[in-house]
Amino acid sequence: SWPRHSPSRFLRNILKSECIIPDRYFPEIAKLLRQIIVEVDPQLSANKNAFGDWVTTAINSVRGEAIEALLNLALRQKNADKKIEPWIFELIRSRLELPEESPAIFAFFGMNLRFLIHLFRQELKDSPSLLFPPDRPEHRSAVITSHFKYDQPWNAILEIFPQFLNDALDILETMRAETKDDEAKQNHRDFGSRLGTHIACYYWGGLFAID
């Protein structure tokens, strides 16, 4: 996979930078990103969790790097006061709806949930179950736990996903019931602590109608 890592990392970094990219290059960039994202990624096949953490697995995979580049492309368009090209979210949607997509990709979006909402607020509001598929609990858990472990609170999250905190509390209870070894207990404590901090921030911001 190393020959595929090189272009995905290059595109991720160049699109994130302030470097001026001539317009004539963007059709080829779009073509490359589509190709890299839809190709089989051995690091993510069969829900393989190579690093013991879905986020770490995602950011070290070719598809994870390419999706980050895709988000950077969308941000470039938004910052240039252009409409984000519809194919970008449709490509994201197609991956999330794919039954065999790895939980690592869901974890990546959970870690970048605020960024994703900034780019695609209405699209996510129109499809609230896209990130939280009820029939795939491992994927749902991956996006929620990675958000609380690696991202920050933002009121817009609860406005778009009003059940978000309740879902997280349900996952915390499941983790508590299934916790056995010391490492699992530590992960449970870390997630619980971060979840509590987010809840406190939302409460402090007056986001709860009932105390």
PDB file of C-alpha atoms in Angstrom:
ATOM      1  CA  SER A   1       0.000   0.000   0.000  1.00  0.00           C
ATOM      2  CA  TRP A   2       2.990   2.366   0.251  1.00  0.00           C
ATOM      3  CA  PRO A   3       2.726   3.590  -3.381  1.00  0.00           C
ATOM      4  CA  ARG A   4      -0.861   4.622  -2.569  1.00  0.00           C
ATOM      5  CA  HIS A   5       0.093   6.314   0.711  1.00  0.00           C
ATOM      6  CA  SER A   6       2.322   8.792  -1.120  1.00  0.00           C
ATOM      7  CA  PRO A   7      -0.348  10.444  -3.335  1.00  0.00           C
ATOM      8  CA  SER A   8      -2.985  10.387  -0.580  1.00  0.00           C
ATOM      9  CA  ARG A   9      -0.627  12.108   1.882  1.00  0.00           C
ATOM     10  CA  PHE A  10       0.531  14.585  -0.744  1.00  0.00           C
ATOM     11  CA  LEU A  11      -3.056  15.540  -1.619  1.00  0.00           C
ATOM     12  CA  ARG A  12      -4.007  15.763   2.063  1.00  0.00           C
ATOM     13  CA  ASN A  13      -1.145  18.152   2.824  1.00  0.00           C
ATOM     14  CA  ILE A  14      -1.285  20.287  -0.310  1.00  0.00           C
ATOM     15  CA  LEU A  15      -5.056  20.807   0.018  1.00  0.00           C
ATOM     16  CA  LYS A  16      -4.677  21.721   3.683  1.00  0.00           C
ATOM     17  CA  SER A  17      -1.915  24.246   2.957  1.00  0.00           C
ATOM     18  CA  GLU A  18      -2.316  27.820   1.738  1.00  0.00           C
ATOM     19  CA  CYS A  19      -0.523  26.930  -1.482  1.00  0.00           C
ATOM     20  CA  ILE A  20      -2.259  28.223  -4.614  1.00  0.00           C
ATOM     21  CA  ILE A  21      -3.395  25.357  -6.837  1.00  0.00           C
ATOM     22  CA  PRO A  22      -4.223  26.174 -10.478  1.00  0.00           C
ATOM     23  CA  ASP A  23      -7.848  25.428 -11.332  1.00  0.00           C
ATOM     24  CA  ARG A  24      -6.845  23.056 -14.123  1.00  0.00           C
ATOM     25  CA  TYR A  25      -5.507  20.566 -11.554  1.00  0.00           C
ATOM     26  CA  PHE A  26      -8.735  20.105  -9.595  1.00  0.00           C
ATOM     27  CA  PRO A  27     -10.491  17.692 -12.000  1.00  0.00           C
ATOM     28  CA  GLU A  28      -7.485  15.369 -11.767  1.00  0.00           C
ATOM     29  CA  ILE A  29      -7.380  15.773  -7.965  1.00  0.00           C
ATOM     30  CA  ALA A  30     -11.054  14.784  -7.772  1.00  0.00           C
ATOM     31  CA  LYS A  31     -10.430  11.759  -9.990  1.00  0.00           C
ATOM     32  CA  LEU A  32      -7.487  10.603  -7.850  1.00  0.00           C
ATOM     33  CA  LEU A  33      -9.369  10.997  -4.578  1.00  0.00           C
ATOM     34  CA  ARG A  34     -12.353   9.034  -5.848  1.00  0.00           C
ATOM     35  CA  GLN A  35     -10.091   6.236  -7.053  1.00  0.00           C
ATOM     36  CA  ILE A  36      -8.079   6.011  -3.819  1.00  0.00           C
ATOM     37  CA  ILE A  37     -11.147   6.105  -1.566  1.00  0.00           C
ATOM     38  CA  VAL A  38     -13.134   3.399  -3.350  1.00  0.00           C
ATOM     39  CA  GLU A  39     -10.224   0.987  -3.852  1.00  0.00           C
ATOM     40  CA  VAL A  40      -9.757  -1.936  -1.470  1.00  0.00           C
ATOM     41  CA  ASP A  41      -7.626  -0.932   1.519  1.00  0.00           C
ATOM     42  CA  PRO A  42      -5.945  -4.003   3.102  1.00  0.00           C
ATOM     43  CA  GLN A  43      -5.478  -2.104   6.363  1.00  0.00           C
ATOM     44  CA  LEU A  44      -9.250  -1.769   6.714  1.00  0.00           C
ATOM     45  CA  SER A  45     -10.428  -5.070   5.252  1.00  0.00           C
ATOM     46  CA  ALA A  46     -12.579  -7.376   7.393  1.00  0.00           C
ATOM     47  CA  ASN A  47     -12.913  -4.670  10.077  1.00  0.00           C
ATOM     48  CA  LYS A  48      -9.219  -5.022  10.819  1.00  0.00           C
ATOM     49  CA  ASN A  49      -8.185  -2.856  13.782  1.00  0.00           C
ATOM     50  CA  ALA A  50      -4.426  -2.878  13.267  1.00  0.00           C
ATOM     51  CA  PHE A  51      -3.537  -0.489  16.112  1.00  0.00           C
ATOM     52  CA  GLY A  52      -6.113  -1.480  18.714  1.00  0.00           C
ATOM     53  CA  ASP A  53      -7.806   1.909  18.302  1.00  0.00           C
ATOM     54  CA  TRP A  54     -10.117   2.727  15.409  1.00  0.00           C
ATOM     55  CA  VAL A  55      -8.926   6.347  15.097  1.00  0.00           C
ATOM     56  CA  THR A  56      -5.261   5.322  14.928  1.00  0.00           C
ATOM     57  CA  THR A  57      -6.149   2.680  12.364  1.00  0.00           C
ATOM     58  CA  ALA A  58      -8.029   5.260  10.271  1.00  0.00           C
ATOM     59  CA  ILE A  59      -5.343   7.944  10.179  1.00  0.00           C
ATOM     60  CA  ASN A  60      -2.703   5.369   9.221  1.00  0.00           C
ATOM     61  CA  SER A  61      -4.779   3.935   6.366  1.00  0.00           C
ATOM     62  CA  VAL A  62      -4.748   5.057   2.747  1.00  0.00           C
ATOM     63  CA  ARG A  63      -8.516   5.640   2.737  1.00  0.00           C
ATOM     64  CA  GLY A  64      -8.365   7.642   5.945  1.00  0.00           C
ATOM     65  CA  GLU A  65      -5.681   9.922   4.485  1.00  0.00           C
ATOM     66  CA  ALA A  66      -7.648  10.328   1.252  1.00  0.00           C
ATOM     67  CA  ILE A  67     -10.878  11.181   3.085  1.00  0.00           C
ATOM     68  CA  GLU A  68      -9.008  13.802   5.097  1.00  0.00           C
ATOM     69  CA  ALA A  69      -7.800  15.225   1.772  1.00  0.00           C
ATOM     70  CA  LEU A  70     -11.413  15.182   0.561  1.00  0.00           C
ATOM     71  CA  LEU A  71     -12.528  17.253   3.558  1.00  0.00           C
ATOM     72  CA  ASN A  72      -9.662  19.668   2.959  1.00  0.00           C
ATOM     73  CA  LEU A  73     -10.817  20.048  -0.649  1.00  0.00           C
ATOM     74  CA  ALA A  74     -14.356  20.830   0.549  1.00  0.00           C
ATOM     75  CA  LEU A  75     -12.985  23.421   2.983  1.00  0.00           C
ATOM     76  CA  ARG A  76     -11.005  25.091   0.191  1.00  0.00           C
ATOM     77  CA  GLN A  77     -14.194  25.445  -1.822  1.00  0.00           C
ATOM     78  CA  LYS A  78     -16.148  26.783   1.150  1.00  0.00           C
ATOM     79  CA  ASN A  79     -13.433  29.285   2.089  1.00  0.00           C
ATOM     80  CA  ALA A  80     -13.358  30.504  -1.511  1.00  0.00           C
ATOM     81  CA  ASP A  81     -17.087  31.338  -1.177  1.00  0.00           C
ATOM     82  CA  LYS A  82     -17.918  28.582  -3.606  1.00  0.00           C
ATOM     83  CA  LYS A  83     -20.598  25.938  -3.205  1.00  0.00           C
ATOM     84  CA  ILE A  84     -19.046  22.652  -2.137  1.00  0.00           C
ATOM     85  CA  GLU A  85     -19.347  20.306  -5.091  1.00  0.00           C
ATOM     86  CA  PRO A  86     -22.162  17.789  -4.412  1.00  0.00           C
ATOM     87  CA  TRP A  87     -20.062  14.762  -5.402  1.00  0.00           C
ATOM     88  CA  ILE A  88     -17.920  15.206  -2.277  1.00  0.00           C
ATOM     89  CA  PHE A  89     -20.717  14.513   0.199  1.00  0.00           C
ATOM     90  CA  GLU A  90     -22.195  11.850  -2.060  1.00  0.00           C
ATOM     91  CA  LEU A  91     -18.873  10.012  -1.975  1.00  0.00           C
ATOM     92  CA  ILE A  92     -18.847  10.268   1.816  1.00  0.00           C
ATOM     93  CA  ARG A  93     -22.444   9.043   1.945  1.00  0.00           C
ATOM     94  CA  SER A  94     -21.659   6.075  -0.292  1.00  0.00           C
ATOM     95  CA  ARG A  95     -18.847   4.958   2.030  1.00  0.00           C
ATOM     96  CA  LEU A  96     -20.928   5.320   5.191  1.00  0.00           C
ATOM     97  CA  GLU A  97     -23.841   3.398   3.676  1.00  0.00           C
ATOM     98  CA  LEU A  98     -21.587   0.577   2.510  1.00  0.00           C
ATOM     99  CA  PRO A  99     -22.192  -2.411   4.852  1.00  0.00           C
ATOM    100  CA  GLU A 100     -18.557  -3.519   4.699  1.00  0.00           C
ATOM    101  CA  GLU A 101     -17.052  -0.106   5.436  1.00  0.00           C
ATOM    102  CA  SER A 102     -14.635  -0.272   8.367  1.00  0.00           C
ATOM    103  CA  PRO A 103     -15.570   1.219  11.771  1.00  0.00           C
ATOM    104  CA  ALA A 104     -12.240   3.065  11.461  1.00  0.00           C
ATOM    105  CA  ILE A 105     -13.765   5.442   8.890  1.00  0.00           C
ATOM    106  CA  PHE A 106     -16.687   6.141  11.219  1.00  0.00           C
ATOM    107  CA  ALA A 107     -14.187   6.818  14.001  1.00  0.00           C
ATOM    108  CA  PHE A 108     -12.357   9.261  11.728  1.00  0.00           C
ATOM    109  CA  PHE A 109     -15.570  11.206  11.151  1.00  0.00           C
ATOM    110  CA  GLY A 110     -16.337  11.117  14.879  1.00  0.00           C
ATOM    111  CA  MET A 111     -12.945  12.622  15.635  1.00  0.00           C
ATOM    112  CA  ASN A 112     -13.729  15.355  13.068  1.00  0.00           C
ATOM    113  CA  LEU A 113     -17.438  15.759  13.821  1.00  0.00           C
ATOM    114  CA  ARG A 114     -17.337  19.532  14.273  1.00  0.00           C
ATOM    115  CA  PHE A 115     -15.392  19.912  11.030  1.00  0.00           C
ATOM    116  CA  LEU A 116     -17.846  17.649   9.212  1.00  0.00           C
ATOM    117  CA  ILE A 117     -20.823  19.674  10.474  1.00  0.00           C
ATOM    118  CA  HIS A 118     -19.100  22.906   9.454  1.00  0.00           C
ATOM    119  CA  LEU A 119     -18.888  21.591   5.900  1.00  0.00           C
ATOM    120  CA  PHE A 120     -22.119  19.596   5.563  1.00  0.00           C
ATOM    121  CA  ARG A 121     -24.521  20.825   8.229  1.00  0.00           C
ATOM    122  CA  GLN A 122     -27.749  20.532   6.221  1.00  0.00           C
ATOM    123  CA  GLU A 123     -26.830  17.217   4.623  1.00  0.00           C
ATOM    124  CA  LEU A 124     -26.175  15.652   8.028  1.00  0.00           C
ATOM    125  CA  LYS A 125     -29.343  17.142   9.476  1.00  0.00           C
ATOM    126  CA  ASP A 126     -31.327  15.600   6.622  1.00  0.00           C
ATOM    127  CA  SER A 127     -29.729  12.162   7.213  1.00  0.00           C
ATOM    128  CA  PRO A 128     -29.229  11.853  10.994  1.00  0.00           C
ATOM    129  CA  SER A 129     -28.752   8.078  10.934  1.00  0.00           C
ATOM    130  CA  LEU A 130     -25.959   8.196   8.348  1.00  0.00           C
ATOM    131  CA  LEU A 131     -23.217   8.505  10.965  1.00  0.00           C
ATOM    132  CA  PHE A 132     -25.078   6.409  13.535  1.00  0.00           C
ATOM    133  CA  PRO A 133     -26.451   3.329  11.739  1.00  0.00           C
ATOM    134  CA  PRO A 134     -28.817   1.576  14.186  1.00  0.00           C
ATOM    135  CA  ASP A 135     -28.144  -1.837  12.623  1.00  0.00           C
ATOM    136  CA  ARG A 136     -24.333  -1.567  13.005  1.00  0.00           C
ATOM    137  CA  PRO A 137     -23.583  -1.026  16.704  1.00  0.00           C
ATOM    138  CA  GLU A 138     -19.795  -1.302  16.311  1.00  0.00           C
ATOM    139  CA  HIS A 139     -19.747   1.495  13.741  1.00  0.00           C
ATOM    140  CA  ARG A 140     -22.117   3.617  15.826  1.00  0.00           C
ATOM    141  CA  SER A 141     -19.938   3.105  18.880  1.00  0.00           C
ATOM    142  CA  ALA A 142     -16.776   3.980  16.920  1.00  0.00           C
ATOM    143  CA  VAL A 143     -18.041   7.379  15.786  1.00  0.00           C
ATOM    144  CA  ILE A 144     -19.406   8.313  19.216  1.00  0.00           C
ATOM    145  CA  THR A 145     -16.461   7.190  21.352  1.00  0.00           C
ATOM    146  CA  SER A 146     -13.893   8.788  19.030  1.00  0.00           C
ATOM    147  CA  HIS A 147     -15.743  12.106  19.139  1.00  0.00           C
ATOM    148  CA  PHE A 148     -15.700  12.303  22.913  1.00  0.00           C
ATOM    149  CA  LYS A 149     -12.097  11.103  23.154  1.00  0.00           C
ATOM    150  CA  TYR A 150     -10.602  13.325  20.444  1.00  0.00           C
ATOM    151  CA  ASP A 151     -12.982  16.193  19.595  1.00  0.00           C
ATOM    152  CA  GLN A 152     -14.489  19.138  21.495  1.00  0.00           C
ATOM    153  CA  PRO A 153     -18.077  20.087  22.450  1.00  0.00           C
ATOM    154  CA  TRP A 154     -20.078  22.279  20.089  1.00  0.00           C
ATOM    155  CA  ASN A 155     -23.714  23.289  20.490  1.00  0.00           C
ATOM    156  CA  ALA A 156     -24.468  22.543  16.837  1.00  0.00           C
ATOM    157  CA  ILE A 157     -23.789  18.845  17.488  1.00  0.00           C
ATOM    158  CA  LEU A 158     -26.748  18.556  19.854  1.00  0.00           C
ATOM    159  CA  GLU A 159     -28.909  20.735  17.630  1.00  0.00           C
ATOM    160  CA  ILE A 160     -28.408  18.341  14.713  1.00  0.00           C
ATOM    161  CA  PHE A 161     -28.227  15.113  16.754  1.00  0.00           C
ATOM    162  CA  PRO A 162     -30.481  15.653  19.800  1.00  0.00           C
ATOM    163  CA  GLN A 163     -30.080  12.023  20.949  1.00  0.00           C
ATOM    164  CA  PHE A 164     -26.301  12.180  20.839  1.00  0.00           C
ATOM    165  CA  LEU A 165     -25.657  12.356  24.595  1.00  0.00           C
ATOM    166  CA  ASN A 166     -28.219   9.670  25.366  1.00  0.00           C
ATOM    167  CA  ASP A 167     -26.589   7.377  22.824  1.00  0.00           C
ATOM    168  CA  ALA A 168     -23.192   8.063  24.381  1.00  0.00           C
ATOM    169  CA  LEU A 169     -24.516   7.254  27.862  1.00  0.00           C
ATOM    170  CA  ASP A 170     -25.919   3.981  26.536  1.00  0.00           C
ATOM    171  CA  ILE A 171     -22.498   3.098  25.098  1.00  0.00           C
ATOM    172  CA  LEU A 172     -20.841   3.978  28.394  1.00  0.00           C
ATOM    173  CA  GLU A 173     -23.186   1.607  30.220  1.00  0.00           C
ATOM    174  CA  THR A 174     -22.461  -1.146  27.707  1.00  0.00           C
ATOM    175  CA  MET A 175     -18.725  -0.606  28.132  1.00  0.00           C
ATOM    176  CA  ARG A 176     -19.078  -0.790  31.917  1.00  0.00           C
ATOM    177  CA  ALA A 177     -20.948  -4.076  31.687  1.00  0.00           C
ATOM    178  CA  GLU A 178     -18.414  -5.589  29.278  1.00  0.00           C
ATOM    179  CA  THR A 179     -15.234  -4.283  30.932  1.00  0.00           C
ATOM    180  CA  LYS A 180     -12.961  -7.133  32.058  1.00  0.00           C
ATOM    181  CA  ASP A 181      -9.229  -6.493  31.730  1.00  0.00           C
ATOM    182  CA  ASP A 182      -7.262  -3.462  32.954  1.00  0.00           C
ATOM    183  CA  GLU A 183      -6.870  -1.940  29.486  1.00  0.00           C
ATOM    184  CA  ALA A 184     -10.613  -2.114  28.848  1.00  0.00           C
ATOM    185  CA  LYS A 185     -11.256  -0.551  32.248  1.00  0.00           C
ATOM    186  CA  GLN A 186      -8.903   2.315  31.421  1.00  0.00           C
ATOM    187  CA  ASN A 187     -10.624   2.902  28.063  1.00  0.00           C
ATOM    188  CA  HIS A 188     -13.956   2.896  29.877  1.00  0.00           C
ATOM    189  CA  ARG A 189     -12.698   5.458  32.404  1.00  0.00           C
ATOM    190  CA  ASP A 190     -11.164   7.672  29.695  1.00  0.00           C
ATOM    191  CA  PHE A 191     -14.362   7.697  27.667  1.00  0.00           C
ATOM    192  CA  GLY A 192     -16.502   8.293  30.753  1.00  0.00           C
ATOM    193  CA  SER A 193     -14.327  11.192  31.888  1.00  0.00           C
ATOM    194  CA  ARG A 194     -14.384  12.880  28.507  1.00  0.00           C
ATOM    195  CA  LEU A 195     -18.131  12.333  28.151  1.00  0.00           C
ATOM    196  CA  GLY A 196     -18.657  13.913  31.578  1.00  0.00           C
ATOM    197  CA  THR A 197     -16.576  16.929  30.567  1.00  0.00           C
ATOM    198  CA  HIS A 198     -18.640  17.430  27.404  1.00  0.00           C
ATOM    199  CA  ILE A 199     -21.904  17.151  29.354  1.00  0.00           C
ATOM    200  CA  ALA A 200     -20.632  19.744  31.860  1.00  0.00           C
ATOM    201  CA  CYS A 201     -19.743  22.121  28.996  1.00  0.00           C
ATOM    202  CA  TYR A 202     -23.179  21.770  27.459  1.00  0.00           C
ATOM    203  CA  TYR A 203     -24.834  22.285  30.833  1.00  0.00           C
ATOM    204  CA  TRP A 204     -22.682  25.361  31.519  1.00  0.00           C
ATOM    205  CA  GLY A 205     -23.769  26.734  28.139  1.00  0.00           C
ATOM    206  CA  GLY A 206     -27.435  26.402  29.130  1.00  0.00           C
ATOM    207  CA  LEU A 207     -28.203  23.868  26.434  1.00  0.00           C
ATOM    208  CA  PHE A 208     -30.434  21.637  28.582  1.00  0.00           C
ATOM    209  CA  ALA A 209     -34.059  22.752  28.890  1.00  0.00           C
ATOM    210  CA  ILE A 210     -34.457  20.789  32.136  1.00  0.00           C
ATOM    211  CA  ASP A 211     -31.710  20.901  34.760  1.00  0.00           C
TER     212      ASP A 211
END
